[in-house]
Short mmCIF file of N, CA, C and O in Angstrom, two decimals:
data_model
loop_
_atom_site.label_atom_id
_atom_site.label_comp_id
_atom_site.label_asym_id
_atom_site.label_seq_id
_atom_site.Cartn_x
_atom_site.Cartn_y
_atom_site.Cartn_z
N MET A 1 143.65 93.34 146.97
CA MET A 1 143.21 91.97 146.93
C MET A 1 142.94 91.63 145.36
O MET A 1 142.47 92.44 144.65
N HIS A 2 143.13 90.40 145.05
CA HIS A 2 142.93 89.92 143.76
C HIS A 2 142.26 88.60 143.62
O HIS A 2 142.78 87.68 144.13
N THR A 3 141.04 88.59 143.08
CA THR A 3 140.33 87.29 143.06
C THR A 3 140.88 86.45 141.83
O THR A 3 140.96 86.98 140.70
N PRO A 4 141.37 85.29 142.05
CA PRO A 4 141.92 84.48 140.93
C PRO A 4 140.77 84.21 139.89
O PRO A 4 139.63 83.93 140.24
N GLU A 5 141.19 84.15 138.61
CA GLU A 5 140.36 83.90 137.60
C GLU A 5 139.51 82.63 137.61
O GLU A 5 138.49 82.48 137.26
N GLU A 6 140.31 81.59 138.14
CA GLU A 6 139.62 80.33 138.29
C GLU A 6 138.42 80.33 139.24
O GLU A 6 137.36 79.61 139.12
N LEU A 7 138.44 81.24 140.32
CA LEU A 7 137.31 81.34 141.19
C LEU A 7 136.19 82.08 140.47
O LEU A 7 135.05 81.66 140.68
N ILE A 8 136.51 83.10 139.71
CA ILE A 8 135.44 83.76 138.92
C ILE A 8 134.82 82.82 138.05
O ILE A 8 133.64 82.77 137.87
N GLN A 9 135.64 82.05 137.33
CA GLN A 9 135.05 81.07 136.38
C GLN A 9 134.23 80.01 137.06
O GLN A 9 133.16 79.59 136.60
N LYS A 10 134.65 79.52 138.18
CA LYS A 10 133.81 78.56 139.01
C LYS A 10 132.51 79.07 139.34
O LYS A 10 131.48 78.40 139.25
N THR A 11 132.46 80.44 139.79
CA THR A 11 131.21 81.00 140.23
C THR A 11 130.37 81.15 138.91
O THR A 11 129.10 80.94 139.06
N ARG A 12 130.94 81.57 137.89
CA ARG A 12 130.21 81.77 136.60
C ARG A 12 129.52 80.53 136.21
O ARG A 12 128.42 80.50 135.80
N ASP A 13 130.29 79.42 136.24
CA ASP A 13 129.76 78.08 135.79
C ASP A 13 128.65 77.68 136.71
O ASP A 13 127.63 77.14 136.18
N LYS A 14 128.75 77.91 138.08
CA LYS A 14 127.68 77.60 138.97
C LYS A 14 126.37 78.49 138.69
O LYS A 14 125.27 77.81 138.57
N VAL A 15 126.59 79.70 138.44
CA VAL A 15 125.43 80.60 138.17
C VAL A 15 124.76 80.09 136.86
O VAL A 15 123.54 80.04 136.74
N GLU A 16 125.60 79.86 135.87
CA GLU A 16 125.07 79.54 134.55
C GLU A 16 124.33 78.18 134.72
O GLU A 16 123.25 78.02 134.03
N SER A 17 124.77 77.26 135.45
CA SER A 17 124.04 76.01 135.67
C SER A 17 122.77 76.24 136.34
O SER A 17 121.65 75.64 135.82
N VAL A 18 122.64 77.13 137.28
CA VAL A 18 121.40 77.39 137.91
C VAL A 18 120.42 78.03 136.90
O VAL A 18 119.22 77.71 136.85
N LEU A 19 120.99 78.98 136.15
CA LEU A 19 120.14 79.70 135.14
C LEU A 19 119.58 78.79 134.10
O LEU A 19 118.43 78.91 133.57
N ASN A 20 120.47 77.82 133.58
CA ASN A 20 120.05 76.86 132.62
C ASN A 20 118.86 76.08 133.09
O ASN A 20 117.96 75.75 132.29
N THR A 21 118.84 75.75 134.37
CA THR A 21 117.75 74.94 134.89
C THR A 21 116.53 75.75 135.16
O THR A 21 115.43 75.47 134.84
N GLN A 22 116.71 76.89 135.81
CA GLN A 22 115.51 77.77 136.27
C GLN A 22 115.09 78.86 135.34
O GLN A 22 113.89 79.16 135.34
N TYR A 23 115.97 79.27 134.45
CA TYR A 23 115.65 80.39 133.58
C TYR A 23 116.31 80.11 132.23
O TYR A 23 117.36 80.77 131.84
N PRO A 24 115.84 79.11 131.48
CA PRO A 24 116.45 78.68 130.27
C PRO A 24 116.57 79.76 129.23
O PRO A 24 117.39 79.60 128.38
N ASP A 25 115.74 80.82 129.26
CA ASP A 25 115.78 81.86 128.35
C ASP A 25 116.70 83.01 128.67
O ASP A 25 116.75 84.11 128.11
N HIS A 26 117.55 82.76 129.68
CA HIS A 26 118.46 83.74 130.09
C HIS A 26 119.51 84.21 129.01
O HIS A 26 119.67 83.40 128.03
N VAL A 27 119.99 85.36 129.11
CA VAL A 27 120.95 85.80 128.04
C VAL A 27 122.38 85.79 128.80
O VAL A 27 122.52 86.39 130.01
N CYS A 28 123.40 85.30 128.14
CA CYS A 28 124.78 85.28 128.66
C CYS A 28 125.57 86.24 127.98
O CYS A 28 125.60 86.28 126.70
N PHE A 29 126.36 86.97 128.74
CA PHE A 29 127.30 87.95 128.17
C PHE A 29 128.73 87.56 128.47
O PHE A 29 128.91 86.79 129.33
N ASP A 30 129.65 88.00 127.62
CA ASP A 30 131.04 87.62 127.79
C ASP A 30 131.69 88.03 129.05
O ASP A 30 132.81 87.50 129.40
N ASN A 31 131.20 88.99 129.69
CA ASN A 31 131.93 89.67 130.82
C ASN A 31 131.44 89.16 132.26
O ASN A 31 131.23 89.94 133.11
N GLU A 32 131.13 87.87 132.31
CA GLU A 32 130.74 87.31 133.59
C GLU A 32 129.40 87.89 134.02
O GLU A 32 129.15 88.13 135.19
N SER A 33 128.42 88.10 133.07
CA SER A 33 127.13 88.61 133.47
C SER A 33 126.08 87.90 132.65
O SER A 33 126.30 87.41 131.57
N PHE A 34 124.85 87.90 133.22
CA PHE A 34 123.72 87.27 132.63
C PHE A 34 122.59 88.25 132.78
O PHE A 34 122.48 89.24 133.58
N SER A 35 121.49 87.97 131.98
CA SER A 35 120.22 88.77 132.09
C SER A 35 119.06 87.79 132.05
O SER A 35 119.04 86.91 131.22
N ILE A 36 118.08 88.03 132.85
CA ILE A 36 116.85 87.25 132.80
C ILE A 36 115.69 88.20 132.99
O ILE A 36 115.77 89.31 133.46
N ASP A 37 114.55 87.87 132.44
CA ASP A 37 113.22 88.50 132.62
C ASP A 37 112.58 87.84 133.79
O ASP A 37 112.33 86.57 133.67
N ALA A 38 112.16 88.57 134.75
CA ALA A 38 111.33 88.02 135.89
C ALA A 38 110.38 89.06 136.32
O ALA A 38 110.63 90.12 136.71
N GLY A 39 109.06 88.52 136.23
CA GLY A 39 108.00 89.52 136.47
C GLY A 39 107.97 90.63 135.48
O GLY A 39 108.26 90.43 134.27
N SER A 40 107.97 91.92 135.92
CA SER A 40 108.10 92.94 134.97
C SER A 40 109.51 93.60 134.89
O SER A 40 109.70 94.77 134.44
N SER A 41 110.45 92.85 135.47
CA SER A 41 111.78 93.39 135.64
C SER A 41 112.76 92.58 134.80
O SER A 41 112.46 91.41 134.56
N ARG A 42 113.85 93.23 134.43
CA ARG A 42 114.98 92.56 133.91
C ARG A 42 115.96 92.50 134.96
O ARG A 42 116.30 93.60 135.47
N VAL A 43 116.48 91.40 135.36
CA VAL A 43 117.54 91.27 136.36
C VAL A 43 118.74 90.90 135.77
O VAL A 43 118.93 89.85 135.05
N MET A 44 119.83 91.68 136.10
CA MET A 44 121.19 91.34 135.62
C MET A 44 121.86 90.60 136.86
O MET A 44 121.74 90.96 138.01
N ILE A 45 122.52 89.53 136.49
CA ILE A 45 123.32 88.77 137.47
C ILE A 45 124.73 88.89 137.03
O ILE A 45 125.12 88.53 135.91
N ILE A 46 125.57 89.49 137.92
CA ILE A 46 127.03 89.80 137.56
C ILE A 46 127.90 89.19 138.49
O ILE A 46 127.72 89.23 139.79
N ILE A 47 128.88 88.44 138.08
CA ILE A 47 129.91 87.80 138.83
C ILE A 47 131.04 88.84 138.98
O ILE A 47 131.61 89.40 137.93
N ARG A 48 131.34 89.13 140.17
CA ARG A 48 132.40 90.20 140.48
C ARG A 48 133.54 89.64 141.31
O ARG A 48 133.33 88.75 142.20
N PRO A 49 134.80 90.16 141.15
CA PRO A 49 135.80 89.82 142.04
C PRO A 49 135.50 90.27 143.47
O PRO A 49 134.77 91.35 143.54
N PHE A 50 136.03 89.68 144.45
CA PHE A 50 135.69 90.09 145.85
C PHE A 50 136.96 90.00 146.70
O PHE A 50 137.44 91.10 147.00
N THR A 51 137.41 88.89 147.03
CA THR A 51 138.65 88.77 147.88
C THR A 51 139.55 87.83 147.19
O THR A 51 139.34 87.24 146.08
N ASP A 52 140.70 87.57 147.75
CA ASP A 52 141.64 86.56 147.29
C ASP A 52 141.07 85.16 147.23
O ASP A 52 141.57 84.28 146.52
N ASN A 53 140.02 84.91 147.98
CA ASN A 53 139.44 83.61 148.09
C ASN A 53 137.94 83.43 147.86
O ASN A 53 137.28 82.46 148.15
N ASP A 54 137.39 84.56 147.35
CA ASP A 54 135.83 84.60 147.21
C ASP A 54 135.48 85.56 146.05
O ASP A 54 136.24 86.42 145.67
N THR A 55 134.26 85.33 145.50
CA THR A 55 133.65 86.19 144.51
C THR A 55 132.49 86.74 145.06
O THR A 55 131.96 86.38 146.15
N CYS A 56 131.84 87.56 144.28
CA CYS A 56 130.51 88.17 144.64
C CYS A 56 129.53 87.90 143.44
O CYS A 56 129.96 88.13 142.26
N ILE A 57 128.25 87.57 143.79
CA ILE A 57 127.25 87.49 142.78
C ILE A 57 126.34 88.59 143.07
O ILE A 57 125.67 88.66 144.16
N GLU A 58 126.19 89.53 142.12
CA GLU A 58 125.32 90.69 142.34
C GLU A 58 124.17 90.49 141.37
O GLU A 58 124.21 90.26 140.28
N CYS A 59 122.89 90.67 142.00
CA CYS A 59 121.68 90.62 141.25
C CYS A 59 121.07 92.15 141.28
O CYS A 59 120.91 92.72 142.34
N MET A 60 120.80 92.64 140.09
CA MET A 60 120.42 94.06 140.02
C MET A 60 119.31 94.25 139.00
O MET A 60 119.39 93.67 137.91
N ALA A 61 118.23 94.89 139.40
CA ALA A 61 117.10 95.24 138.54
C ALA A 61 117.14 96.84 138.36
O ALA A 61 117.22 97.56 139.28
N THR A 62 116.97 97.25 137.12
CA THR A 62 116.76 98.71 136.91
C THR A 62 115.20 98.88 136.95
O THR A 62 114.50 98.16 136.35
N LEU A 63 114.81 99.93 137.75
CA LEU A 63 113.37 100.13 137.92
C LEU A 63 112.83 101.32 137.03
O LEU A 63 111.91 101.15 136.34
N VAL A 64 113.39 102.46 137.35
CA VAL A 64 112.83 103.75 136.87
C VAL A 64 113.87 104.54 136.24
O VAL A 64 114.91 104.82 136.82
N SER A 65 113.55 105.17 135.04
CA SER A 65 114.53 106.14 134.45
C SER A 65 113.68 107.43 134.22
O SER A 65 112.46 107.27 134.03
N GLY A 66 114.35 108.56 134.21
CA GLY A 66 113.73 109.79 134.09
C GLY A 66 112.84 110.37 135.26
O GLY A 66 112.10 111.25 135.03
N ALA A 67 113.05 109.76 136.43
CA ALA A 67 112.31 110.23 137.57
C ALA A 67 112.93 111.53 138.04
O ALA A 67 114.12 111.88 137.85
N LEU A 68 112.10 112.39 138.74
CA LEU A 68 112.63 113.64 139.35
C LEU A 68 113.24 113.17 140.71
O LEU A 68 112.63 112.78 141.65
N ILE A 69 114.61 113.30 140.65
CA ILE A 69 115.35 112.95 141.83
C ILE A 69 115.38 114.22 142.77
O ILE A 69 116.00 115.12 142.52
N ASN A 70 114.56 114.14 143.84
CA ASN A 70 114.42 115.14 144.80
C ASN A 70 114.59 114.58 146.18
O ASN A 70 114.73 113.46 146.39
N GLU A 71 114.60 115.43 147.21
CA GLU A 71 114.80 115.07 148.53
C GLU A 71 113.77 114.07 149.08
O GLU A 71 114.03 113.13 149.79
N ASP A 72 112.43 114.22 148.72
CA ASP A 72 111.38 113.35 149.16
C ASP A 72 111.63 111.96 148.61
O ASP A 72 111.54 111.02 149.34
N LEU A 73 112.06 111.84 147.40
CA LEU A 73 112.37 110.51 146.78
C LEU A 73 113.53 109.84 147.43
O LEU A 73 113.58 108.66 147.81
N LEU A 74 114.63 110.67 147.59
CA LEU A 74 115.82 110.12 148.21
C LEU A 74 115.58 109.60 149.72
O LEU A 74 115.99 108.53 150.09
N ARG A 75 114.76 110.31 150.48
CA ARG A 75 114.42 109.99 151.81
C ARG A 75 113.65 108.59 151.75
O ARG A 75 113.84 107.82 152.59
N PHE A 76 112.63 108.59 150.81
CA PHE A 76 111.79 107.42 150.64
C PHE A 76 112.88 106.22 150.40
O PHE A 76 112.65 105.20 151.06
N LEU A 77 113.60 106.26 149.45
CA LEU A 77 114.55 105.20 149.08
C LEU A 77 115.46 104.78 150.23
O LEU A 77 115.69 103.63 150.53
N LEU A 78 116.06 105.79 150.93
CA LEU A 78 116.91 105.45 152.08
C LEU A 78 116.13 104.79 153.22
O LEU A 78 116.67 103.86 153.84
N ARG A 79 114.94 105.28 153.43
CA ARG A 79 114.16 104.66 154.53
C ARG A 79 113.78 103.21 154.09
O ARG A 79 113.72 102.29 154.98
N LYS A 80 113.48 102.93 152.78
CA LYS A 80 113.17 101.59 152.38
C LYS A 80 114.46 100.76 152.56
O LYS A 80 114.31 99.61 152.94
N ASN A 81 115.56 101.32 152.29
CA ASN A 81 116.82 100.55 152.42
C ASN A 81 117.04 100.01 153.90
O ASN A 81 117.40 98.94 154.25
N ALA A 82 116.52 100.81 154.89
CA ALA A 82 116.57 100.55 156.26
C ALA A 82 115.54 99.47 156.71
O ALA A 82 115.77 98.74 157.59
N GLU A 83 114.46 99.36 155.94
CA GLU A 83 113.41 98.43 156.26
C GLU A 83 113.47 97.03 155.57
O GLU A 83 112.99 96.09 156.15
N LEU A 84 114.11 97.07 154.45
CA LEU A 84 114.16 95.79 153.66
C LEU A 84 115.09 94.76 154.31
O LEU A 84 116.05 95.19 154.92
N HIS A 85 114.77 93.54 154.15
CA HIS A 85 115.58 92.48 154.78
C HIS A 85 117.06 92.39 154.19
O HIS A 85 117.99 92.21 154.93
N PHE A 86 117.14 92.59 152.86
CA PHE A 86 118.42 92.63 152.22
C PHE A 86 118.32 93.38 150.96
O PHE A 86 117.22 93.48 150.38
N GLY A 87 119.38 93.81 150.40
CA GLY A 87 119.36 94.55 149.18
C GLY A 87 119.22 96.03 149.48
O GLY A 87 118.95 96.48 150.62
N ALA A 88 119.35 96.84 148.39
CA ALA A 88 119.22 98.29 148.54
C ALA A 88 118.92 98.95 147.26
O ALA A 88 119.29 98.46 146.19
N PHE A 89 118.23 100.03 147.34
CA PHE A 89 118.04 100.93 146.23
C PHE A 89 119.28 101.80 145.93
O PHE A 89 120.00 102.00 146.84
N SER A 90 119.43 102.14 144.65
CA SER A 90 120.61 103.03 144.33
C SER A 90 120.25 103.77 143.04
O SER A 90 119.21 103.59 142.39
N LEU A 91 121.18 104.76 142.80
CA LEU A 91 121.10 105.54 141.60
C LEU A 91 122.26 105.31 140.75
O LEU A 91 123.40 105.43 141.20
N MET A 92 122.07 105.08 139.41
CA MET A 92 123.12 104.96 138.45
C MET A 92 123.59 106.29 138.10
O MET A 92 123.07 107.31 138.48
N PHE A 93 124.64 106.37 137.29
CA PHE A 93 125.30 107.66 136.88
C PHE A 93 124.29 108.57 136.18
O PHE A 93 124.44 109.80 136.22
N ASP A 94 123.24 107.98 135.50
CA ASP A 94 122.18 108.75 134.75
C ASP A 94 120.91 108.95 135.51
O ASP A 94 119.88 109.25 134.96
N ASP A 95 120.93 108.70 136.88
CA ASP A 95 119.83 108.81 137.74
C ASP A 95 118.74 107.70 137.55
O ASP A 95 117.70 107.71 138.07
N THR A 96 119.13 106.59 136.90
CA THR A 96 118.18 105.53 136.85
C THR A 96 118.16 104.90 138.28
O THR A 96 119.25 104.64 138.81
N ILE A 97 116.94 104.55 138.67
CA ILE A 97 116.80 103.91 140.04
C ILE A 97 116.88 102.46 139.86
O ILE A 97 116.19 101.87 139.09
N CYS A 98 117.63 101.89 140.71
CA CYS A 98 117.92 100.35 140.72
C CYS A 98 117.70 99.83 142.11
O CYS A 98 117.62 100.58 143.05
N PHE A 99 117.54 98.48 142.03
CA PHE A 99 117.56 97.69 143.27
C PHE A 99 118.58 96.59 143.11
O PHE A 99 118.54 95.79 142.14
N ALA A 100 119.37 96.29 144.13
CA ALA A 100 120.47 95.27 143.94
C ALA A 100 120.62 94.53 145.29
O ALA A 100 120.42 95.09 146.42
N HIS A 101 121.07 93.34 145.19
CA HIS A 101 121.38 92.44 146.27
C HIS A 101 122.66 91.62 145.90
O HIS A 101 122.73 91.15 144.84
N SER A 102 123.52 91.43 146.82
CA SER A 102 124.80 90.68 146.51
C SER A 102 124.97 89.57 147.56
O SER A 102 124.59 89.76 148.70
N ILE A 103 125.54 88.47 147.08
CA ILE A 103 125.89 87.42 147.96
C ILE A 103 127.39 86.92 147.60
O ILE A 103 127.80 87.18 146.58
N ALA A 104 127.91 86.35 148.60
CA ALA A 104 129.24 85.73 148.37
C ALA A 104 129.11 84.64 147.42
O ALA A 104 128.15 83.84 147.55
N GLY A 105 130.01 84.43 146.45
CA GLY A 105 129.74 83.56 145.35
C GLY A 105 130.31 82.18 145.38
O GLY A 105 129.68 81.25 145.02
N ILE A 106 131.54 81.98 145.95
CA ILE A 106 132.22 80.74 145.78
C ILE A 106 131.53 79.57 146.44
O ILE A 106 131.43 78.49 146.01
N ASN A 107 130.77 79.88 147.66
CA ASN A 107 130.07 78.84 148.29
C ASN A 107 128.52 78.94 148.16
O ASN A 107 127.79 78.24 148.82
N ALA A 108 128.04 79.85 147.30
CA ALA A 108 126.68 80.01 147.09
C ALA A 108 126.03 78.74 146.59
O ALA A 108 126.63 78.14 145.63
N ASP A 109 124.86 78.43 147.07
CA ASP A 109 124.20 77.24 146.49
C ASP A 109 123.11 77.61 145.59
O ASP A 109 122.75 78.90 145.55
N GLU A 110 122.30 76.66 144.93
CA GLU A 110 121.26 76.93 144.07
C GLU A 110 120.24 77.74 144.71
O GLU A 110 119.67 78.73 144.15
N ASN A 111 119.80 77.39 145.99
CA ASN A 111 118.77 78.09 146.64
C ASN A 111 119.07 79.41 146.92
O ASN A 111 118.27 80.42 146.75
N GLU A 112 120.36 79.81 147.29
CA GLU A 112 120.74 81.13 147.55
C GLU A 112 120.75 81.99 146.28
O GLU A 112 120.30 83.22 146.27
N ILE A 113 121.20 81.46 145.22
CA ILE A 113 121.21 82.10 144.01
C ILE A 113 119.74 82.46 143.44
O ILE A 113 119.49 83.65 143.15
N ILE A 114 118.92 81.54 143.49
CA ILE A 114 117.51 81.66 143.05
C ILE A 114 116.82 82.73 144.04
O ILE A 114 116.07 83.54 143.52
N THR A 115 116.99 82.49 145.29
CA THR A 115 116.42 83.44 146.27
C THR A 115 116.79 84.89 145.96
O THR A 115 116.04 85.77 146.04
N SER A 116 118.06 85.15 145.74
CA SER A 116 118.62 86.52 145.49
C SER A 116 117.91 87.06 144.18
O SER A 116 117.44 88.10 144.16
N ILE A 117 117.88 86.26 143.13
CA ILE A 117 117.28 86.71 141.86
C ILE A 117 115.88 87.02 142.05
O ILE A 117 115.33 88.08 141.64
N GLN A 118 115.09 86.11 142.72
CA GLN A 118 113.61 86.23 142.86
C GLN A 118 113.30 87.38 143.90
O GLN A 118 112.29 88.17 143.47
N SER A 119 114.13 87.59 144.86
CA SER A 119 113.86 88.71 145.76
C SER A 119 114.12 90.06 145.06
O SER A 119 113.26 91.01 145.34
N VAL A 120 115.04 90.18 144.33
CA VAL A 120 115.33 91.38 143.59
C VAL A 120 114.17 91.66 142.59
O VAL A 120 113.65 92.73 142.57
N ALA A 121 113.72 90.73 141.87
CA ALA A 121 112.56 90.86 140.93
C ALA A 121 111.36 91.23 141.69
O ALA A 121 110.54 92.13 141.27
N LEU A 122 111.09 90.65 142.80
CA LEU A 122 109.85 90.82 143.60
C LEU A 122 109.89 92.26 144.14
O LEU A 122 108.82 93.01 144.03
N ILE A 123 110.99 92.56 144.75
CA ILE A 123 111.01 93.98 145.31
C ILE A 123 110.97 95.09 144.19
O ILE A 123 110.17 96.08 144.33
N ALA A 124 111.62 94.87 143.15
CA ALA A 124 111.46 95.73 142.04
C ALA A 124 110.03 95.97 141.52
O ALA A 124 109.62 97.10 141.35
N ASP A 125 109.33 94.78 141.25
CA ASP A 125 108.04 94.86 140.92
C ASP A 125 107.03 95.57 141.94
O ASP A 125 106.14 96.30 141.56
N HIS A 126 107.43 95.34 143.22
CA HIS A 126 106.55 95.87 144.29
C HIS A 126 106.68 97.41 144.31
O HIS A 126 105.71 98.13 144.57
N TYR A 127 107.94 97.93 144.14
CA TYR A 127 108.20 99.36 144.34
C TYR A 127 108.14 100.30 143.06
O TYR A 127 108.05 101.50 143.17
N VAL A 128 108.15 99.70 141.94
CA VAL A 128 108.28 100.52 140.71
C VAL A 128 107.20 101.46 140.50
O VAL A 128 107.34 102.67 140.21
N ASP A 129 105.95 101.07 140.70
CA ASP A 129 104.76 101.88 140.45
C ASP A 129 104.71 102.97 141.59
O ASP A 129 104.41 104.17 141.27
N GLU A 130 105.03 102.69 142.81
CA GLU A 130 105.06 103.66 143.90
C GLU A 130 106.21 104.69 143.61
O GLU A 130 105.87 105.95 143.85
N ILE A 131 107.33 104.31 143.07
CA ILE A 131 108.35 105.30 142.82
C ILE A 131 107.89 106.21 141.67
O ILE A 131 107.98 107.47 141.66
N ILE A 132 107.28 105.67 140.58
CA ILE A 132 106.72 106.49 139.45
C ILE A 132 105.69 107.42 139.94
O ILE A 132 105.65 108.55 139.53
N THR A 133 104.74 106.94 140.78
CA THR A 133 103.73 107.86 141.32
C THR A 133 104.41 109.04 142.01
O THR A 133 103.87 110.15 141.92
N MET A 134 105.43 108.72 142.80
CA MET A 134 106.02 109.71 143.59
C MET A 134 106.92 110.65 142.81
O MET A 134 106.96 111.93 143.11
N ALA A 135 107.64 110.16 141.91
CA ALA A 135 108.66 110.96 141.18
C ALA A 135 108.60 110.97 139.67
O ALA A 135 109.47 111.59 139.08
N GLY A 136 107.62 110.38 139.07
CA GLY A 136 107.53 110.42 137.63
C GLY A 136 108.58 109.44 137.00
O GLY A 136 109.13 108.52 137.63
N GLY A 137 108.80 109.52 135.71
CA GLY A 137 109.66 108.66 134.96
C GLY A 137 109.00 107.52 134.40
O GLY A 137 107.71 107.43 134.35
N GLU A 138 109.74 106.63 133.80
CA GLU A 138 109.16 105.49 133.12
C GLU A 138 109.82 104.11 133.68
O GLU A 138 111.06 104.18 134.09
N ARG A 139 109.06 103.08 133.61
CA ARG A 139 109.54 101.80 133.99
C ARG A 139 110.68 101.42 133.02
O ARG A 139 110.55 101.60 131.80
N CYS A 140 111.75 101.03 133.57
CA CYS A 140 112.91 100.65 132.67
C CYS A 140 112.46 99.42 131.78
O CYS A 140 112.89 99.35 130.53
N SER A 141 111.59 98.60 132.16
CA SER A 141 111.12 97.48 131.42
C SER A 141 110.41 97.94 130.18
O SER A 141 110.46 97.35 129.15
N GLU A 142 109.72 99.06 130.26
CA GLU A 142 108.97 99.62 129.10
C GLU A 142 109.95 100.36 128.26
O GLU A 142 109.80 100.31 126.97
N VAL A 143 110.97 100.99 128.71
CA VAL A 143 111.94 101.63 127.95
C VAL A 143 112.72 100.62 127.12
O VAL A 143 113.06 100.79 125.98
N SER A 144 113.12 99.50 127.78
CA SER A 144 113.93 98.51 127.09
C SER A 144 113.11 97.39 126.41
O SER A 144 113.67 96.60 125.73
N GLY A 145 111.85 97.53 126.48
CA GLY A 145 111.02 96.56 125.70
C GLY A 145 110.78 95.21 126.34
O GLY A 145 110.52 94.17 125.62
N ILE A 146 110.87 95.05 127.67
CA ILE A 146 110.59 93.77 128.25
C ILE A 146 109.10 93.39 128.09
O ILE A 146 108.25 94.21 128.13
#
């Protein structure tokens, strides 16, 4: 499948319009992505190809870097994934712990975009200290200077 460039651009324009209104201090990158500071988190909003007639809007917060990745932590994160309404914890290539949520993009409205961003930021803020207590590491917001 190949998402046409005009659908990616339409989704990008929609997201940027919402961010201009709700998060005027957002940062815009050339590769269909944005960054905002929300709570103690930095949330990346990334426009991705999805299908021939839709795009994907992914909101992702990095929570903890340098944590001890062990069985107890992984069980905790997987169980939380089963409990949460939407979104999921994940590990990046360098074992940074993230939380992300995605929505279909082409028909997403302002409320859906804002809810996705705010939910990711809220869940990240809620769990970051618990993860650090359990597995050590540092808040990504402190490492990156938020």
